[in-house]
Structure formats: C-alpha cells, structure tokens
Amino acid sequence: MKVLKVPARTIAVFVLPCLLLYIGLVFVPILVSFYTGLLRWDGITDSTFIGLDNFRNMFVNDTVFWPAVRHTLLYAVASMLEIPVCLWMAILLSRYVRKGNTLVSIYFTPVILSVVIIGQLWKTIYNPASMGGMLNGVLIAFGLDSWTHSWLTEPKIAMYSLYFVSLWQYFGYHLLIQYTGVQNIPDEIYEAAKIDGAEGFKADRYITLPLIVSIFKVSIVLAFIGSLQAFELVVVMTGGGPAHATDVISTHMYNSSFLSLKYGYGSAIAAFLVILCLICTVIINTVFNRLEKKFS
C-alpha cells in the first residue's frame, strides 16, 4: 500500500491554525483562571495579589467547599451506575426486539429537552401532595403515606432527588451509545461462536463485553466528567439549598464569584475543578487501557 508523503510544512499550514485556535479558546482561559485565583478581586475594582491565600482558605476555612466536593463526586459516581444497566438493555434490545431503534429513540427524548424544562417538570412532580405533587400523591394513593417527603427541601433527601433526575435525563443518552456499540459487532462473530457452543450469556461474556470495552469507556468518561461540571439542574431545582445541602463545586464557584463578589476566590474553585477533572480522566483512562489490553 502506497503511503502519501506530505511535507511537514504542508501539515503545519493546515494544523497550526486549528491548534492555535484551540489553545486560545481552551488553555488560555484556564491559565487566566489559575492566575485570577491568586488575586483578591471582586471582578470590578483593582485586584491585589495574595498568592495562595484563596486556595488555603478554600481547603481550610470554607465550610461549604468540602461538602460541595463530596456532593459532586457522589453525583459523578451515581451517574455511572446506570451505564451497566444501559448496556444490559442495549443487549436485550439488540437481541430480542425487532424495532429496537424506535425504543432507543423514545428513551433518548429527555436528552433533547432543555434542562430548565426538566427541572421545572421534576419540581412539580416533587411538590407536596397539597400542591399537586404527583410523587407524593401516588404514594398516598397506595397507602404509603409514611414514604412521602418534601423531596427538595429536606437536607438528607434533596441531593438524592437530584441524582435521580440526572439519571433519568441521561439514561437514553448512554443507552444510545451502548446500543450503537452492540449493533456494530458483526453477526458473523456470534454465528461462529454459536457453532462452538457459545450463545446467550456465554456469548456476551466472551464476545460482547470484550468488544465493547472502548465504547463503555466513552460512556463512563462522559458521565463522570459531565457530572463533575453539573450546574444547570442544581440551579433550576434547588439553587444549592436547603442550607447548601445540594451545593456542588460549580454552584459554589458561581455563588462565590457573582453573588458574593469574590471573583478571585471563585477562580480558585474553578482551578480546583479543572485539576479534579484532569485527575479523574487520567485514572479512568488508565483503568480502561489496562482492561482493553487484557481483553485484546
């Protein structure tokens, strides 16, 4: 096979503009954020360079920061719990349902809805029964009055209520990714395995799972990193309340920067979030690279 040799200068002409644009749009704002994290600044008046004081206050004195980090990490872990379920459903739809594409499209519907619409919808569902809340109304109708709660105003329950809405919203998204991965496995492989006596669960164990590891990794990375940046749903449904019980890193950053007018401090929180995303991405990629080598 002939390989077209392109001079390095020609490659640079096409690649360099995109590379510079990417650096300008992605890396420069990150570096600026790191720098402003070293300032005492309200975003309007003159700033004062204070070194790492914002970071020290964030780690030592801020009573909201570590609970927000815990909520964010739990949010990310919870978002990954549905992916094995999505894979199992993708296998069932691919194997036993003739028009699986239609069902996957239906499950995908919440993904295309605005987060504001979803937040308002679930706020209505979570309302007390006296205000027409459907969830509490159904529980009362089945005689489960003791199970009713103020789902978004009880500190111990509010965060779990948000987790559930996020799982509901993105279930179809991950189902579509897993379903596409399963569909792309050639039928000939299953037919050959069937001749050797491997079908059903055994075929999934030795064929489907190894061949879909890379797709599974994409879902995990998207779910985990996307959840670390969770913001809109929390703002729409609870605003971080009650009493910071549903605050995540991004809402704490927003409140510090724009409501408390501590822009430098908010930038320090943003810098921490960037580092956390990078560390988690490296860990997930390392784990899955080992799995891919094991199954290859």
Short mmCIF file of C-alpha atoms in Angstrom, two decimals:
data_model
loop_
_atom_site.label_atom_id
_atom_site.label_comp_id
_atom_site.label_asym_id
_atom_site.label_seq_id
_atom_site.Cartn_x
_atom_site.Cartn_y
_atom_site.Cartn_z
CA MET A 1 0.00 0.00 0.00
CA LYS A 2 1.36 3.38 -1.02
CA VAL A 3 1.66 5.97 1.70
CA LEU A 4 1.26 9.56 0.61
CA LYS A 5 4.20 11.55 1.95
CA VAL A 6 3.19 15.07 2.88
CA PRO A 7 5.89 17.61 3.80
CA ALA A 8 5.87 18.69 7.43
CA ARG A 9 5.48 22.31 6.31
CA THR A 10 2.23 21.46 4.50
CA ILE A 11 0.89 19.65 7.56
CA ALA A 12 1.77 22.66 9.70
CA VAL A 13 -0.13 25.01 7.38
CA PHE A 14 -3.35 23.05 7.93
CA VAL A 15 -2.88 22.01 11.57
CA LEU A 16 -1.29 25.12 13.12
CA PRO A 17 -4.30 27.49 12.77
CA CYS A 18 -6.63 24.96 14.42
CA LEU A 19 -4.05 24.24 17.12
CA LEU A 20 -3.61 27.94 17.90
CA LEU A 21 -7.37 28.47 17.94
CA TYR A 22 -7.80 25.51 20.32
CA ILE A 23 -5.05 26.80 22.62
CA GLY A 24 -6.59 30.27 22.61
CA LEU A 25 -10.11 29.06 23.38
CA VAL A 26 -9.27 26.30 25.88
CA PHE A 27 -5.88 26.65 27.52
CA VAL A 28 -5.59 30.45 27.75
CA PRO A 29 -8.85 30.83 29.77
CA ILE A 30 -7.71 28.01 32.07
CA LEU A 31 -4.37 29.76 32.69
CA VAL A 32 -6.17 33.08 33.25
CA SER A 33 -8.45 31.36 35.76
CA PHE A 34 -5.44 29.95 37.61
CA TYR A 35 -3.89 33.43 37.73
CA THR A 36 -7.02 35.22 38.96
CA GLY A 37 -7.23 32.53 41.66
CA LEU A 38 -4.13 34.19 43.13
CA LEU A 39 -5.87 37.57 43.46
CA ARG A 40 -8.20 39.20 45.95
CA TRP A 41 -10.59 40.66 43.41
CA ASP A 42 -14.29 41.37 43.11
CA GLY A 43 -14.10 41.38 39.31
CA ILE A 44 -14.65 45.16 39.06
CA THR A 45 -12.27 47.20 41.18
CA ASP A 46 -8.48 46.90 41.43
CA SER A 47 -7.10 43.50 42.39
CA THR A 48 -4.49 42.55 44.99
CA PHE A 49 -2.03 39.69 44.55
CA ILE A 50 -2.35 37.38 47.60
CA GLY A 51 -0.56 34.26 46.39
CA LEU A 52 -2.15 31.00 47.51
CA ASP A 53 -4.40 32.52 50.20
CA ASN A 54 -7.57 31.78 48.22
CA PHE A 55 -6.57 28.12 47.92
CA ARG A 56 -5.65 27.91 51.60
CA ASN A 57 -8.98 29.43 52.64
CA MET A 58 -10.76 27.08 50.26
CA PHE A 59 -9.16 23.96 51.73
CA VAL A 60 -9.09 25.02 55.41
CA ASN A 61 -11.70 27.65 56.26
CA ASP A 62 -14.54 27.18 53.77
CA THR A 63 -17.29 25.10 55.44
CA VAL A 64 -19.21 24.76 52.17
CA PHE A 65 -16.34 23.64 49.93
CA TRP A 66 -15.70 20.05 51.07
CA PRO A 67 -19.42 19.13 51.31
CA ALA A 68 -19.76 20.52 47.75
CA VAL A 69 -16.83 18.34 46.63
CA ARG A 70 -18.46 15.29 48.26
CA HIS A 71 -21.81 16.03 46.57
CA THR A 72 -20.06 16.45 43.21
CA LEU A 73 -18.12 13.18 43.47
CA LEU A 74 -21.25 11.30 44.58
CA TYR A 75 -23.09 12.92 41.66
CA ALA A 76 -20.39 11.59 39.31
CA VAL A 77 -20.38 8.09 40.82
CA ALA A 78 -24.18 7.93 40.75
CA SER A 79 -24.17 8.91 37.07
CA MET A 80 -22.06 5.84 36.26
CA LEU A 81 -24.40 3.39 37.99
CA GLU A 82 -26.88 3.44 35.12
CA ILE A 83 -24.32 2.58 32.41
CA PRO A 84 -24.17 -1.20 33.14
CA VAL A 85 -27.99 -1.16 33.10
CA CYS A 86 -27.89 0.65 29.74
CA LEU A 87 -25.51 -1.99 28.37
CA TRP A 88 -27.76 -4.80 29.57
CA MET A 89 -30.80 -3.12 27.97
CA ALA A 90 -28.83 -2.50 24.77
CA ILE A 91 -28.01 -6.22 24.54
CA LEU A 92 -31.66 -7.20 25.15
CA LEU A 93 -32.98 -4.66 22.63
CA SER A 94 -30.43 -5.71 20.04
CA ARG A 95 -31.16 -9.41 20.50
CA TYR A 96 -34.89 -9.70 21.18
CA VAL A 97 -36.63 -6.52 19.95
CA ARG A 98 -37.24 -6.16 16.23
CA LYS A 99 -37.60 -2.35 16.26
CA GLY A 100 -35.09 -1.58 18.94
CA ASN A 101 -34.12 1.69 17.25
CA THR A 102 -37.59 3.10 17.92
CA LEU A 103 -37.42 2.28 21.62
CA VAL A 104 -33.93 3.78 21.90
CA SER A 105 -35.21 6.97 20.23
CA ILE A 106 -38.04 7.17 22.79
CA TYR A 107 -35.62 6.73 25.69
CA PHE A 108 -33.44 9.46 24.14
CA THR A 109 -36.23 12.08 24.30
CA PRO A 110 -35.30 13.58 27.75
CA VAL A 111 -31.78 14.30 26.45
CA ILE A 112 -33.06 16.78 23.86
CA LEU A 113 -35.22 18.66 26.36
CA SER A 114 -33.91 21.83 27.96
CA VAL A 115 -32.53 21.40 31.47
CA VAL A 116 -34.83 24.24 32.58
CA ILE A 117 -37.89 22.33 31.34
CA ILE A 118 -36.72 19.12 33.01
CA GLY A 119 -36.01 20.95 36.27
CA GLN A 120 -39.43 22.61 36.33
CA LEU A 121 -41.12 19.32 35.42
CA TRP A 122 -39.49 17.42 38.28
CA LYS A 123 -40.02 20.27 40.73
CA THR A 124 -43.73 19.89 40.02
CA ILE A 125 -43.51 16.11 40.47
CA TYR A 126 -41.62 16.51 43.77
CA ASN A 127 -44.07 19.09 45.16
CA PRO A 128 -46.05 18.23 48.33
CA ALA A 129 -49.33 16.44 47.67
CA SER A 130 -51.22 19.53 48.86
CA MET A 131 -49.62 21.43 45.95
CA GLY A 132 -50.40 18.73 43.40
CA GLY A 133 -47.09 16.86 43.60
CA MET A 134 -47.51 13.64 41.64
CA LEU A 135 -44.96 11.50 43.52
CA ASN A 136 -46.40 12.12 46.97
CA GLY A 137 -49.92 11.83 45.53
CA VAL A 138 -49.16 8.35 44.13
CA LEU A 139 -47.59 7.22 47.43
CA ILE A 140 -50.65 8.39 49.35
CA ALA A 141 -52.96 6.66 46.85
CA PHE A 142 -51.17 3.34 47.55
CA GLY A 143 -51.37 3.85 51.33
CA LEU A 144 -47.68 4.69 51.68
CA ASP A 145 -48.19 7.97 53.50
CA SER A 146 -45.09 7.41 55.66
CA TRP A 147 -42.93 7.38 52.49
CA THR A 148 -43.93 10.90 51.48
CA HIS A 149 -41.30 13.61 51.85
CA SER A 150 -40.52 17.18 50.95
CA TRP A 151 -38.16 15.85 48.32
CA LEU A 152 -36.32 19.09 47.55
CA THR A 153 -36.40 20.81 50.94
CA GLU A 154 -35.27 18.03 53.30
CA PRO A 155 -31.45 18.27 53.51
CA LYS A 156 -30.91 14.49 53.76
CA ILE A 157 -33.06 13.71 50.71
CA ALA A 158 -32.71 16.69 48.36
CA MET A 159 -29.38 15.60 46.83
CA TYR A 160 -30.67 12.07 46.11
CA SER A 161 -33.71 13.61 44.42
CA LEU A 162 -31.35 15.49 42.09
CA TYR A 163 -29.29 12.35 41.42
CA PHE A 164 -32.44 10.53 40.29
CA VAL A 165 -33.45 13.30 37.87
CA SER A 166 -29.96 13.31 36.34
CA LEU A 167 -30.06 9.52 35.90
CA TRP A 168 -33.49 9.80 34.27
CA GLN A 169 -32.35 12.55 31.91
CA TYR A 170 -29.22 10.80 30.60
CA PHE A 171 -30.40 7.18 30.59
CA GLY A 172 -31.33 7.37 26.88
CA TYR A 173 -28.04 9.06 26.02
CA HIS A 174 -25.94 6.22 27.41
CA LEU A 175 -28.38 3.61 26.10
CA LEU A 176 -27.90 5.02 22.58
CA ILE A 177 -24.09 4.82 22.91
CA GLN A 178 -24.17 1.23 24.22
CA TYR A 179 -26.80 0.14 21.67
CA THR A 180 -24.73 1.53 18.80
CA GLY A 181 -21.67 -0.31 20.11
CA VAL A 182 -23.52 -3.62 20.38
CA GLN A 183 -25.07 -3.19 16.92
CA ASN A 184 -21.63 -2.66 15.37
CA ILE A 185 -20.39 -6.11 16.43
CA PRO A 186 -20.58 -8.28 13.25
CA ASP A 187 -23.17 -11.09 13.32
CA GLU A 188 -20.58 -13.46 11.85
CA ILE A 189 -18.70 -13.47 15.16
CA TYR A 190 -21.81 -14.60 17.06
CA GLU A 191 -22.58 -17.23 14.41
CA ALA A 192 -19.06 -18.63 14.64
CA ALA A 193 -19.31 -18.64 18.44
CA LYS A 194 -22.67 -20.43 18.23
CA ILE A 195 -21.07 -23.25 16.26
CA ASP A 196 -18.54 -23.60 19.10
CA GLY A 197 -21.38 -23.75 21.62
CA ALA A 198 -21.22 -20.18 22.92
CA GLU A 199 -24.52 -18.31 22.86
CA GLY A 200 -26.66 -16.23 25.19
CA PHE A 201 -24.85 -15.13 28.36
CA LYS A 202 -21.67 -17.00 27.39
CA ALA A 203 -21.51 -15.14 24.07
CA ASP A 204 -21.95 -11.83 25.86
CA ARG A 205 -19.22 -12.75 28.37
CA TYR A 206 -16.62 -13.70 25.76
CA ILE A 207 -17.65 -11.57 22.74
CA THR A 208 -19.89 -8.61 23.55
CA LEU A 209 -18.13 -7.34 26.67
CA PRO A 210 -14.54 -7.50 25.33
CA LEU A 211 -15.53 -5.84 22.04
CA ILE A 212 -17.47 -3.06 23.70
CA VAL A 213 -14.91 -2.04 26.35
CA SER A 214 -13.84 1.07 24.40
CA ILE A 215 -17.48 2.16 23.95
CA PHE A 216 -18.11 1.51 27.64
CA LYS A 217 -15.13 3.74 28.47
CA VAL A 218 -16.55 6.60 26.39
CA SER A 219 -19.82 6.40 28.33
CA ILE A 220 -18.01 6.31 31.68
CA VAL A 221 -15.81 9.31 30.84
CA LEU A 222 -18.74 11.36 29.50
CA ALA A 223 -20.91 10.53 32.53
CA PHE A 224 -18.22 11.11 35.14
CA ILE A 225 -16.65 14.28 33.76
CA GLY A 226 -20.04 15.70 32.76
CA SER A 227 -21.31 15.18 36.30
CA LEU A 228 -18.29 16.94 37.81
CA GLN A 229 -19.47 20.00 35.89
CA ALA A 230 -23.12 19.66 36.99
CA PHE A 231 -24.64 23.12 37.36
CA GLU A 232 -27.86 23.91 35.49
CA LEU A 233 -30.07 21.23 37.03
CA VAL A 234 -28.96 22.11 40.58
CA VAL A 235 -29.56 25.83 39.99
CA VAL A 236 -33.01 25.29 38.47
CA MET A 237 -34.28 22.80 41.07
CA THR A 238 -32.73 23.86 44.37
CA GLY A 239 -30.21 26.65 43.82
CA GLY A 240 -27.84 24.70 46.08
CA GLY A 241 -30.24 24.68 49.05
CA PRO A 242 -31.60 23.92 51.52
CA ALA A 243 -28.70 25.21 53.66
CA HIS A 244 -26.12 24.22 50.98
CA ALA A 245 -27.34 20.59 51.13
CA THR A 246 -27.27 20.33 47.31
CA ASP A 247 -24.36 22.64 46.56
CA VAL A 248 -21.84 21.21 44.08
CA ILE A 249 -18.46 22.65 43.14
CA SER A 250 -19.77 24.63 40.16
CA THR A 251 -22.66 26.22 42.10
CA HIS A 252 -20.32 27.13 44.94
CA MET A 253 -17.96 28.67 42.38
CA TYR A 254 -20.83 30.67 40.82
CA ASN A 255 -22.14 31.88 44.17
CA SER A 256 -18.67 32.94 45.31
CA SER A 257 -17.83 34.73 42.05
CA PHE A 258 -21.06 36.51 41.19
CA LEU A 259 -23.23 36.64 44.32
CA SER A 260 -20.54 37.16 46.97
CA LEU A 261 -18.42 39.20 44.50
CA LYS A 262 -15.27 37.19 45.31
CA TYR A 263 -14.16 36.61 41.75
CA GLY A 264 -10.61 35.64 42.69
CA TYR A 265 -11.87 33.07 45.17
CA GLY A 266 -14.33 31.69 42.61
CA SER A 267 -11.44 31.36 40.13
CA ALA A 268 -9.52 29.31 42.70
CA ILE A 269 -12.51 26.94 42.96
CA ALA A 270 -12.64 26.76 39.15
CA ALA A 271 -8.92 25.88 39.04
CA PHE A 272 -9.54 23.09 41.56
CA LEU A 273 -12.39 21.76 39.40
CA VAL A 274 -10.14 21.69 36.30
CA ILE A 275 -7.45 19.75 38.19
CA LEU A 276 -10.06 17.32 39.58
CA CYS A 277 -11.42 16.67 36.04
CA LEU A 278 -7.90 16.02 34.72
CA ILE A 279 -7.03 13.61 37.56
CA CYS A 280 -10.29 11.66 37.16
CA THR A 281 -9.84 11.47 33.38
CA VAL A 282 -6.31 10.09 33.75
CA ILE A 283 -7.47 7.49 36.32
CA ILE A 284 -10.39 6.33 34.16
CA ASN A 285 -8.22 6.13 31.02
CA THR A 286 -5.53 4.18 32.87
CA VAL A 287 -8.04 1.66 34.23
CA PHE A 288 -9.71 1.12 30.87
CA ASN A 289 -6.42 0.95 28.95
CA ARG A 290 -5.48 -1.99 31.17
CA LEU A 291 -8.88 -3.59 30.59
CA GLU A 292 -8.52 -3.15 26.81
CA LYS A 293 -5.07 -4.78 26.88
CA LYS A 294 -6.45 -7.62 28.98
CA PHE A 295 -9.31 -8.31 26.57
CA SER A 296 -7.34 -7.70 23.35
#
